[in-house]
Coordinates of N, CA and C in Angstrom, one line a residue:
X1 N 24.5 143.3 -98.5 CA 25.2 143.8 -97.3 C 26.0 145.1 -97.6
X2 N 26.5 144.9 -98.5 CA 27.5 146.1 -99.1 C 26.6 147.4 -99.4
X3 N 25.2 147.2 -99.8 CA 24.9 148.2 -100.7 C 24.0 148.9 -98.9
X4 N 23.7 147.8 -97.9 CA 23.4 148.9 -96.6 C 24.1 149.5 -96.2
X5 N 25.4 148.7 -96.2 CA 26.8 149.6 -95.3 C 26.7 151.0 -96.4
X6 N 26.9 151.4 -97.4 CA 26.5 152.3 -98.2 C 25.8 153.0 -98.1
X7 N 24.6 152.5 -97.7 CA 23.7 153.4 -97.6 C 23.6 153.9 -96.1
X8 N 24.1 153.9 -95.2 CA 24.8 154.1 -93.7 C 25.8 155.4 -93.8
X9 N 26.6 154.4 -94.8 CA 27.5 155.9 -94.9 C 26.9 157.4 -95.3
X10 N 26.3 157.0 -96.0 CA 25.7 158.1 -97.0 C 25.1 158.9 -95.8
X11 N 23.8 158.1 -95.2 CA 23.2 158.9 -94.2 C 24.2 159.8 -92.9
X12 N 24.9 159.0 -92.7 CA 25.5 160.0 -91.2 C 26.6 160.4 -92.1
X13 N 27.1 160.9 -93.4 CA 27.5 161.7 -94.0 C 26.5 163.2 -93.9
X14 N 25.6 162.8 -94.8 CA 24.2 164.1 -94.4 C 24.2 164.5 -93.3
X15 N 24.0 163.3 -92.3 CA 23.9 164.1 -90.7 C 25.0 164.8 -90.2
X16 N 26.2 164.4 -90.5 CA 27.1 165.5 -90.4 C 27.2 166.5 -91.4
X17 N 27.2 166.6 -92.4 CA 27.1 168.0 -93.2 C 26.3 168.7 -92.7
X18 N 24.8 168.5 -92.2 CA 23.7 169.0 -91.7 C 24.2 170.2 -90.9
X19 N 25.3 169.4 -89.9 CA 25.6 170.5 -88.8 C 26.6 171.1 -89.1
X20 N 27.3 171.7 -89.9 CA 27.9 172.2 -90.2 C 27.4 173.7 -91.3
X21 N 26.2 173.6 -91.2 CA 25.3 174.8 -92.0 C 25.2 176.1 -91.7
X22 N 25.9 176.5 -90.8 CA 26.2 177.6 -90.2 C 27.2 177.9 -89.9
X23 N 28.3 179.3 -89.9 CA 29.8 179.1 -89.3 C 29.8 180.7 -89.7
X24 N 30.9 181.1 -88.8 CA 31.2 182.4 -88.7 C 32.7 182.7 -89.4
X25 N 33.1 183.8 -90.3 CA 34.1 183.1 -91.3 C 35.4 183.8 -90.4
X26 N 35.5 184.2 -88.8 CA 36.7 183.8 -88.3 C 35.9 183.5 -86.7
X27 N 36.5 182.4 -86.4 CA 36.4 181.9 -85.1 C 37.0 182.4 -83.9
X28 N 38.3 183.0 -84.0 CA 38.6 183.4 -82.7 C 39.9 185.1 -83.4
X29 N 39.9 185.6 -82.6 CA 41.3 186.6 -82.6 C 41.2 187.1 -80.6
X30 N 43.1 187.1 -81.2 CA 43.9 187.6 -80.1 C 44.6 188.9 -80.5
X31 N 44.6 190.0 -79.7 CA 45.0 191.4 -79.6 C 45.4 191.4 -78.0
X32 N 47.0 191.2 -78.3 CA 47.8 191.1 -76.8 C 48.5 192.7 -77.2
X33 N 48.1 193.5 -77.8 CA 48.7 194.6 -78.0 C 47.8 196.4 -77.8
X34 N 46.7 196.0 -77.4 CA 45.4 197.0 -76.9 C 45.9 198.3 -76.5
X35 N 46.2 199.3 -77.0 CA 46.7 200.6 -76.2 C 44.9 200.8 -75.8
X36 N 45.7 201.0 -74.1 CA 44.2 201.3 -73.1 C 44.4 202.5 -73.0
X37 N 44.5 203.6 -73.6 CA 43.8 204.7 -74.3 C 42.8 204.8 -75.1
X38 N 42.6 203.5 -75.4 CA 41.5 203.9 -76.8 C 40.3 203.6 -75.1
X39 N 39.0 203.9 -76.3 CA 37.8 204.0 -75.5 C 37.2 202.6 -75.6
X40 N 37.0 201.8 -76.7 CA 36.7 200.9 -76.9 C 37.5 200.0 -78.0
X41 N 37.3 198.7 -78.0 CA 37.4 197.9 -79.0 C 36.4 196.6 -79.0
X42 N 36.5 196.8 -80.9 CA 35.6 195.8 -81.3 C 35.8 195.0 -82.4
X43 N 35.2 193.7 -82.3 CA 35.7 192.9 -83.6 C 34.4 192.5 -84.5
X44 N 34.8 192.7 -85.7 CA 33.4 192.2 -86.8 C 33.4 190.6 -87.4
X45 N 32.5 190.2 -87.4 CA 32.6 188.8 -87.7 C 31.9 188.6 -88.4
X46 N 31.4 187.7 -90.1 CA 29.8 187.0 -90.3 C 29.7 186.2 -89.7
X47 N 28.5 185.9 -89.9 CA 28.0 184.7 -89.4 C 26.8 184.1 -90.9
X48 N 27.1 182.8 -91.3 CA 26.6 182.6 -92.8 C 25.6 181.4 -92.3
X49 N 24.2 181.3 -93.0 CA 23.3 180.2 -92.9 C 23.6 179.7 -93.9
X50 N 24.4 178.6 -94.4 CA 24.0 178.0 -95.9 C 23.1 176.6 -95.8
X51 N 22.1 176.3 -94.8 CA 21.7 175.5 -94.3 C 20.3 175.2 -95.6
X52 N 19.9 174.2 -96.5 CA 19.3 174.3 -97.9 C 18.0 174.0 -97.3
X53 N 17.8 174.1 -95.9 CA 16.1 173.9 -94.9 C 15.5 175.2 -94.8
X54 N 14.2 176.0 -95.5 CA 14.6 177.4 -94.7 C 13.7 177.7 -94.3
X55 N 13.2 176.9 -93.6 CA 12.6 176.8 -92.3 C 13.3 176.7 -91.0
X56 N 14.7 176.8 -91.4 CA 16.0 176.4 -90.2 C 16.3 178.1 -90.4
X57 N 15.7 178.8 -89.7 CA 16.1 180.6 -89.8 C 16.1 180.9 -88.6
X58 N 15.6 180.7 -87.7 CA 15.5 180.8 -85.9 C 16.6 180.8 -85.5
X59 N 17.8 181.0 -85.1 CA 18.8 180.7 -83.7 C 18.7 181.9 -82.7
X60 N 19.6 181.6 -82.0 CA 19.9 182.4 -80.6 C 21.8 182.1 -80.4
X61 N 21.9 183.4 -79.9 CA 23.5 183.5 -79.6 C 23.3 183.5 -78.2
X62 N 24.7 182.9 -77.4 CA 24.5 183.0 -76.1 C 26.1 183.3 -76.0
X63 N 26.7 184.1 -74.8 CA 27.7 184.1 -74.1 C 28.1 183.1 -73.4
X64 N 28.8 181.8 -74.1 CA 29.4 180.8 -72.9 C 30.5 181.0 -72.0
X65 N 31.3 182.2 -72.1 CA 32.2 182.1 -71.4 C 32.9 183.8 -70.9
X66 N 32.9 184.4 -70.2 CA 33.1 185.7 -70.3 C 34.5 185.9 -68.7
X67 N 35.6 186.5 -69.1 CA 36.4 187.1 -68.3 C 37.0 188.1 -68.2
X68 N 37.1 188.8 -67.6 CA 37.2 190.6 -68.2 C 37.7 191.5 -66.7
X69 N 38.5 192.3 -66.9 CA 38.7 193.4 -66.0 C 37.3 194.0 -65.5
X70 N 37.1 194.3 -64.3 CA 35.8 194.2 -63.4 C 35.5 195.8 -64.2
X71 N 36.0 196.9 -64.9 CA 35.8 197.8 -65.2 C 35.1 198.1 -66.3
X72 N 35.5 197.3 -67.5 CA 35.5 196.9 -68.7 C 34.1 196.3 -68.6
X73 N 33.6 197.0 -70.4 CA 31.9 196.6 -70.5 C 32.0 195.7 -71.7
X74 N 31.2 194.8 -72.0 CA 31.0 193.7 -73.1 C 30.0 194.1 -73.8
X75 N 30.0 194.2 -74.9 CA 28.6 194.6 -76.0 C 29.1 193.8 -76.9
X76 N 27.8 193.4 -77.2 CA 27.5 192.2 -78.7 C 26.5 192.6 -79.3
X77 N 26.6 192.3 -80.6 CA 25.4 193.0 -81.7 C 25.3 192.2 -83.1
X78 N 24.3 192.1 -82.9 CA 23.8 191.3 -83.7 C 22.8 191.7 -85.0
X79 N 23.3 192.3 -85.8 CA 22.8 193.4 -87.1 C 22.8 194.3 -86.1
X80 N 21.7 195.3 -86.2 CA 21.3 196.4 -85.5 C 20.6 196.7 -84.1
X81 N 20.8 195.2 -83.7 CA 20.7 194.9 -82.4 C 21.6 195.0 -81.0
X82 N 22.0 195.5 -80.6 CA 23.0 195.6 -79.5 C 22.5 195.3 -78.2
X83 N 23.4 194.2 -77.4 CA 23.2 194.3 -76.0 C 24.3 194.4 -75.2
X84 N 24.2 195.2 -74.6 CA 25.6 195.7 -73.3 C 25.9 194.6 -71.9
X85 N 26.5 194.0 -71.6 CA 26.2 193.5 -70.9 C 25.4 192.4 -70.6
X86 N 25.6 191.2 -71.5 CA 24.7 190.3 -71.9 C 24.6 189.4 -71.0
X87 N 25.7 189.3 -69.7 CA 25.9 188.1 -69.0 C 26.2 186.9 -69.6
X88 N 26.6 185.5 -68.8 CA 26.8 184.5 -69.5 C 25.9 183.6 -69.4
X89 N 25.1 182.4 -70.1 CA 24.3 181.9 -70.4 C 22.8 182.1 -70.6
X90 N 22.9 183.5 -71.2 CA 21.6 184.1 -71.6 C 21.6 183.6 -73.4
X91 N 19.9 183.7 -73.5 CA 19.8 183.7 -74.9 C 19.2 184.6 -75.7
X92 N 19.9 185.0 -76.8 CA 19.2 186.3 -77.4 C 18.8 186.0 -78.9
X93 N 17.6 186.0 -79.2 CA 17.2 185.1 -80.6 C 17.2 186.0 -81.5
X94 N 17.1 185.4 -82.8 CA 17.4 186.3 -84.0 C 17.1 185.4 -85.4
X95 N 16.9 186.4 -86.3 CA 16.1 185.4 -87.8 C 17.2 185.7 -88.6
X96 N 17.7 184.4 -89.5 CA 18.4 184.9 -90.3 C 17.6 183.4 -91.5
X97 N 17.7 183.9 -92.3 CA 17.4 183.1 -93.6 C 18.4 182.4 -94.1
X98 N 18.1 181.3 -95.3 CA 19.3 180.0 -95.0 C 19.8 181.2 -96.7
X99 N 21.4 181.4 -96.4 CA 21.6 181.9 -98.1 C 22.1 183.6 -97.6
X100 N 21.8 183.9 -96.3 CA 22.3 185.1 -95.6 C 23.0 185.2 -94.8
X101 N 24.0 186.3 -94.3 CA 24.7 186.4 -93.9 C 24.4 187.2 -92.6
X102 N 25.2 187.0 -91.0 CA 24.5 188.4 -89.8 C 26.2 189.0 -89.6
X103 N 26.0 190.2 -89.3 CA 26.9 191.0 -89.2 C 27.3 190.4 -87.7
X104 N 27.7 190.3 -86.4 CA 27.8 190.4 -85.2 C 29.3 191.2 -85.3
X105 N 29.4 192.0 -84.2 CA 30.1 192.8 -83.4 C 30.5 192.8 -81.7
X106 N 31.6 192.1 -81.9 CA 31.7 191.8 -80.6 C 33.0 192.2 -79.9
X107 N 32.8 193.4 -78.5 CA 33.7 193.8 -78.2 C 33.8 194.6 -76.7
X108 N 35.0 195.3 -76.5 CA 34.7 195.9 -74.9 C 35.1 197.4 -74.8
X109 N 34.2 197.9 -74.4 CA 34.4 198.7 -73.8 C 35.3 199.3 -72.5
X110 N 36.7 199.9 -72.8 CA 37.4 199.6 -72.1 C 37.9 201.1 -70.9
X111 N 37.2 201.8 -71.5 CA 36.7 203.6 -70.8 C 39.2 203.7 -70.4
X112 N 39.0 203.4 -71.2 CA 41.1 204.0 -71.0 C 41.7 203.3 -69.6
X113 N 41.1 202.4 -69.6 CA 41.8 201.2 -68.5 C 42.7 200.4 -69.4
X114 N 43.5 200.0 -68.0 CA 44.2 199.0 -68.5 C 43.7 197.5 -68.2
X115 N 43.8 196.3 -68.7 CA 43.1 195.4 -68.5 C 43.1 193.8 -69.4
X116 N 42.3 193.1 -69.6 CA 42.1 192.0 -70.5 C 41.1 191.4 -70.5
X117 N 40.3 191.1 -71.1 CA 39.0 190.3 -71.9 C 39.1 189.5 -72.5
X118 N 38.2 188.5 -72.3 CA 37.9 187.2 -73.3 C 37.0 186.9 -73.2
X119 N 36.3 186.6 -74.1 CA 34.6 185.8 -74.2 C 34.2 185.5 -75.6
X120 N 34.1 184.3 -75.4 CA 32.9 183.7 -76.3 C 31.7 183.7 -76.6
X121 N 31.5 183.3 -77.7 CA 30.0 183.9 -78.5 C 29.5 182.4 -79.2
X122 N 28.7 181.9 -79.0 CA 28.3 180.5 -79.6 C 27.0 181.1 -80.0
X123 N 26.6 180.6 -81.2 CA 25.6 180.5 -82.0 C 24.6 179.1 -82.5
X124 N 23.5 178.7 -82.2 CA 22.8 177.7 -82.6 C 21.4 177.5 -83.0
X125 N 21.3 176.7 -83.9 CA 19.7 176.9 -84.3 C 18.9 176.6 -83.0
X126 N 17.7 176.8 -83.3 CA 16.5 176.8 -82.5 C 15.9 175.4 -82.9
X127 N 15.9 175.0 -83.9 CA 15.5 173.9 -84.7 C 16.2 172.2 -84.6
X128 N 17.4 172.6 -84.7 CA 18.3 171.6 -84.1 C 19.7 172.2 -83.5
X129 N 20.2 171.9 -82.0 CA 20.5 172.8 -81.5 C 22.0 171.9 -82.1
X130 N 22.3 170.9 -82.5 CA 23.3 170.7 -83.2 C 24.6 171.3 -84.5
X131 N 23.5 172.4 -85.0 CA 24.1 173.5 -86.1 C 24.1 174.1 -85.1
X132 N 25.5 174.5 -84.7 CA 26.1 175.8 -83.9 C 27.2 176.5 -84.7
X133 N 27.8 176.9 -83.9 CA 29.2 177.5 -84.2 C 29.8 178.7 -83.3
X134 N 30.9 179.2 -83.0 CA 31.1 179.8 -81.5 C 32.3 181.0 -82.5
X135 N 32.5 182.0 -81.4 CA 33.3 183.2 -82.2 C 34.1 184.0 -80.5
X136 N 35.6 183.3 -80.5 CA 36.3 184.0 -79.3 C 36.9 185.0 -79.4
X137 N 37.0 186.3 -79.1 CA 37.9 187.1 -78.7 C 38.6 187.4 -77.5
X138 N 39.6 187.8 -77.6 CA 40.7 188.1 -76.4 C 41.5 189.1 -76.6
X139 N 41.5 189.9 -75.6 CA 42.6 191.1 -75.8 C 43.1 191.8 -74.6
X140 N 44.3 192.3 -74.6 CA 44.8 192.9 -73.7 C 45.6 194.2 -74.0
X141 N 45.6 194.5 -73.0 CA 46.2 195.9 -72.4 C 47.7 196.1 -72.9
X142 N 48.9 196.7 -73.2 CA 50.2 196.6 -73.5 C 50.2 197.1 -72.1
X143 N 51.1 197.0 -71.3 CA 52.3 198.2 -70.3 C 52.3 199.2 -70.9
X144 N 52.9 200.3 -69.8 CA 52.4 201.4 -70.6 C 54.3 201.5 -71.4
X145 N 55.2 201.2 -71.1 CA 56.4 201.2 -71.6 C 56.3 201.1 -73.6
X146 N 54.9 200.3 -73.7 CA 54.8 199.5 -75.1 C 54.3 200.4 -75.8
X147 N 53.5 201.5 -74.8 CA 52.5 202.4 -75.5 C 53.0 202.6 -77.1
X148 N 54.1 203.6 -77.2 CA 54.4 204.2 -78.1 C 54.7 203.7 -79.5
X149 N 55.0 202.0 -79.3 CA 54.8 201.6 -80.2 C 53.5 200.8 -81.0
X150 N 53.1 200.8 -79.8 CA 51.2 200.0 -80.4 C 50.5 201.1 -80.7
X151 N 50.0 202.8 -80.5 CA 49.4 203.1 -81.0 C 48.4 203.3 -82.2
X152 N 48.0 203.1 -82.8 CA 47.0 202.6 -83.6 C 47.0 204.0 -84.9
X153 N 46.4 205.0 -84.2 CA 46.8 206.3 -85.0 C 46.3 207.3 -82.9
X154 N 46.6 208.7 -83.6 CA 46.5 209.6 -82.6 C 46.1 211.0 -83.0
X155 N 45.6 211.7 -82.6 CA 45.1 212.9 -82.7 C 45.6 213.8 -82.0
X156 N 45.7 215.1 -82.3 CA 46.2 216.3 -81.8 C 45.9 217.8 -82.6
X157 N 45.6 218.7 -81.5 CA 45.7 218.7 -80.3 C 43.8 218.1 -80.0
X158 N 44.1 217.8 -78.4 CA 42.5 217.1 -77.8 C 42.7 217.7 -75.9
X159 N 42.1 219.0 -76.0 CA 40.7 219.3 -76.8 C 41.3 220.2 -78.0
X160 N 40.4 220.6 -79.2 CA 40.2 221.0 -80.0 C 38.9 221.9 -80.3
X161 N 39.7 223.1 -81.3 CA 38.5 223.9 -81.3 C 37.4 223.5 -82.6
X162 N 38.9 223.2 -83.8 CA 38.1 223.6 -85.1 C 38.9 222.8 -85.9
X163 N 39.8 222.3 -85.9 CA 41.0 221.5 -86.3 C 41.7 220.5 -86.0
X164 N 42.0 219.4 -85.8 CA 43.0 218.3 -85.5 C 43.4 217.4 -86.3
X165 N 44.8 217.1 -86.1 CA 45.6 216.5 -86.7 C 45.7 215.3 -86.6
X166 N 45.3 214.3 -87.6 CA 45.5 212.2 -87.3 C 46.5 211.8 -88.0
X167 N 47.5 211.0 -87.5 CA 48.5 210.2 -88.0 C 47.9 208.8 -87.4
X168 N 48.1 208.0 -88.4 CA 48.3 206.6 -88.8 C 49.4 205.9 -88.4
X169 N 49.2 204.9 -87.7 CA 50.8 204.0 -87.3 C 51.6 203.8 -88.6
X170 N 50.6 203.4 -89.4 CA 50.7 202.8 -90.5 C 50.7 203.5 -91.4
X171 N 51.0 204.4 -91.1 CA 51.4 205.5 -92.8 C 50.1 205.5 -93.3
X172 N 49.5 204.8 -93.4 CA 48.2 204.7 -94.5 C 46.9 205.3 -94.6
X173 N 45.9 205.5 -95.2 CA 45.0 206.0 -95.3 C 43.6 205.2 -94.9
X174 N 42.8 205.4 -93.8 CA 41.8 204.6 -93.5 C 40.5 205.8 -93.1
X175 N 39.2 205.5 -93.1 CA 38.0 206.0 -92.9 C 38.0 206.1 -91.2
X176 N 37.8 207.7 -90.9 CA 37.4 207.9 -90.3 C 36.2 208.4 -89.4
X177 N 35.7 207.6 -88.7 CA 34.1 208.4 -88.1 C 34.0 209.1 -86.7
X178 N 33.0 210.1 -86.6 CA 32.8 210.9 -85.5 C 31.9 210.1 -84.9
X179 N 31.6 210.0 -84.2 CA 30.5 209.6 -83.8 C 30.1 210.7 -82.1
X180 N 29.2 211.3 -81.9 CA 28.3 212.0 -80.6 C 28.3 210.6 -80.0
X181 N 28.2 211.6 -78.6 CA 27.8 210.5 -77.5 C 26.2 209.5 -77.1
X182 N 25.4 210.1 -78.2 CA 24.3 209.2 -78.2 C 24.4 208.0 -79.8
X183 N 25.7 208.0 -80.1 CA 26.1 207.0 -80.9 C 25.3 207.3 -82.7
X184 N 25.5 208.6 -82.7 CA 24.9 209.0 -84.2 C 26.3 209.5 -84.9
X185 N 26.7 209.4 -86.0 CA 27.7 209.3 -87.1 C 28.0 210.8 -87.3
X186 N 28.7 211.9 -86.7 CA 28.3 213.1 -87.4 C 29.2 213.7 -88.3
X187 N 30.5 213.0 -88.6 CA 31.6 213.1 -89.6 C 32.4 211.4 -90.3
X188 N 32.4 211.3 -91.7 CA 33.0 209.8 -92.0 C 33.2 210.3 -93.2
X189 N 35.1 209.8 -93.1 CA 35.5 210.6 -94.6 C 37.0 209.4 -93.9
X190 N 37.6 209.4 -95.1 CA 39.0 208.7 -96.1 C 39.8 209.7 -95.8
X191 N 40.6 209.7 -94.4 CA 41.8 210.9 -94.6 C 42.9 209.6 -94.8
X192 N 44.0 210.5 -95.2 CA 45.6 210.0 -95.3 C 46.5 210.2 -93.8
X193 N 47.4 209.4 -93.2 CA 48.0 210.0 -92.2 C 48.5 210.9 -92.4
X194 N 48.1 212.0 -90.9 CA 48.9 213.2 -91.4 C 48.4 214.6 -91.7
X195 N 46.7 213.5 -92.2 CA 45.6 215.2 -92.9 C 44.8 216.1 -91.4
X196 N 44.4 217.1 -91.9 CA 43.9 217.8 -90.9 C 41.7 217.0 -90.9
X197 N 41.4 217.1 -89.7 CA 40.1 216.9 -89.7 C 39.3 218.4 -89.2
X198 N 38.3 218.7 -89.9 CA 37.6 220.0 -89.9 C 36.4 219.7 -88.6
X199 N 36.6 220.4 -87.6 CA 35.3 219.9 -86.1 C 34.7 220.7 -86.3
X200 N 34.3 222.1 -87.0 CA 34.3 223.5 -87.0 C 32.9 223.0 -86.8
X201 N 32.5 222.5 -87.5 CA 30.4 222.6 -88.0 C 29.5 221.6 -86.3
X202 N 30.8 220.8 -85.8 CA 30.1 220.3 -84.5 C 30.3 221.8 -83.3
X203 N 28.8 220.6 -82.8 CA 28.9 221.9 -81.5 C 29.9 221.2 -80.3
X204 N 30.5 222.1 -79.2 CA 30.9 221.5 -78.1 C 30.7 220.3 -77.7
X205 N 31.5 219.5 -77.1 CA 31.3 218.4 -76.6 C 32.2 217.3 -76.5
X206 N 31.8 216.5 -75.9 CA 32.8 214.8 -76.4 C 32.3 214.3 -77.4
X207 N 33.4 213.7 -77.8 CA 33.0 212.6 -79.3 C 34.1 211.6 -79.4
X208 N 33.6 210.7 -79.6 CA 34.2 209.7 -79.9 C 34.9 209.2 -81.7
X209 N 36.1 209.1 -81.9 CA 36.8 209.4 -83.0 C 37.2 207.8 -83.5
X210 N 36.5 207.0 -84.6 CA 36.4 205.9 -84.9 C 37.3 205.2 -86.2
X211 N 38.7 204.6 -86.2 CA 38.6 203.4 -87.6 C 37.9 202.5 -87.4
X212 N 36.9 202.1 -88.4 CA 36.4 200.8 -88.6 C 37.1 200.2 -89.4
X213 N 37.0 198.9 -89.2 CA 37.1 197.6 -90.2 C 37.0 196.5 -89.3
X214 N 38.0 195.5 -89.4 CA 37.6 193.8 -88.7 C 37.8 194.4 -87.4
X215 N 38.7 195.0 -87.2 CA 38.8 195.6 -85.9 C 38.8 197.0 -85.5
X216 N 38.4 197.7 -84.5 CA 37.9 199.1 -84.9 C 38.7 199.9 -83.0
X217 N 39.0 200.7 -83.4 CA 39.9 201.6 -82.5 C 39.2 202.9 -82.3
X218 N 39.3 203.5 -80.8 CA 38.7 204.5 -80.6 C 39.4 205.4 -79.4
X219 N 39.4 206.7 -79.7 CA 39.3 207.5 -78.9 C 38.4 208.6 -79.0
X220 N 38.7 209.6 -77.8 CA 37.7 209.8 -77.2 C 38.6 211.7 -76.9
X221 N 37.3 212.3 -78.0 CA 37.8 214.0 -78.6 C 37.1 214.3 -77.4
X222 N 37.2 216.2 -77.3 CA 36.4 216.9 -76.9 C 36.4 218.3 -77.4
X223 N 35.3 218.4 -77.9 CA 35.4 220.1 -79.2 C 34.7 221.3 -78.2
X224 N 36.1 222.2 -78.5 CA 35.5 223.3 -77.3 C 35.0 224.5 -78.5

């Protein structure tokens, strides 16, 4: 009797570690501090298969939950996959191998509104829809009274011809990217707050001026 009870445990031990083979290594963040100046915001997350089946590589992400200023756009991306506007209860499939990791990016596009978002991102095999895992963000707008102290960093002057100046909230030194309006990289360099950035070699135009990391901040240049 003892050695079935035993062997019971054992089993729906397995069955629960089973579903636990998959997980994103942060689950949720809140940004109640958003200066709606920037153009967009986004948050980076993994997502890890350590599932030892690898024939378990199939899932699909879906949006269970989405609430958002009617102005404000939602993009999710999944490696090098991006979808704008995904709605909620769609499914968008994807291969990941058990032993790998997927980048996802998940965030809003907030065009210098003021506002607040939230939505969830759930992830689950295709194989057993029991290995999931879900990834929330939320974020809001400051007043504009807060502005001056949430700013993130800031540039000056905009427009610009050939030269502009970035300070850092944070004193610090972080990677900056240019990115054109068809979303191609055309400047990414390590200034210090404070350094000058050279536009000279772009042509006219808007550009969008990027920190990346877990969370990524943007405004929105224009080079005359």
């Amino acid at each position: 009797m003892k050695l079935k009870f035993t062997l019971l445990v054992l089993i729906a031990f397995c069955m629960h570690t089973s579903k636990a083979q998959i997980s994103f290594d942060y689950t949720s963040q809140v940004n109640n501090s958003v200066d709606s100046s920037e153009f967009d915001y986004n948050w980076t997350v993994n997502l890890a298969n350590n599932s030892t089946d690898k024939s378990d590589s199939v899932f699909v992400w879906t949006v269970t939950s989405l609430d958002k200023t009617s102005s404000w756009e939602l993009t999710v991306c999944s490696g090098d996959e991006c979808i704008a506007d995904p709605g909620v209860g769609n499914d968008y499939g994807f291969h990941l191998r058990n032993g790998e990791n997927e980048i996802f990016k998940i965030g809003f596009s907030i065009f210098e509104r003021a506002g607040y978002g939230q939505v969830t991102v759930a992830v689950r095999s295709v194989k057993d829809g029991g290995i999931k895992d879900s990834a929330t963000l939320e974020i809001a707008t400051l007043s504009s009274v807060d502005f001056a102290n949430a700013r993130t960093f800031k540039t000056y002057p905009n427009p610009a011809k050939d030269i502009i100046t970035v300070d850092f909230i944070n004193g610090k030194s972080q990677v900056i990217k240019v990115y054109d309006i068809l979303g191609n990289i055309q400047i990414s360099k390590n200034i210090n707050s404070g350094d000058k950035l050279d536009l000279s070699k772009l042509t006219k135009g808007v550009y969008i001026l990027r920190t990346e990391g877990i969370s990524n901040y943007s405004k929105v240049i224009q080079k005359q």
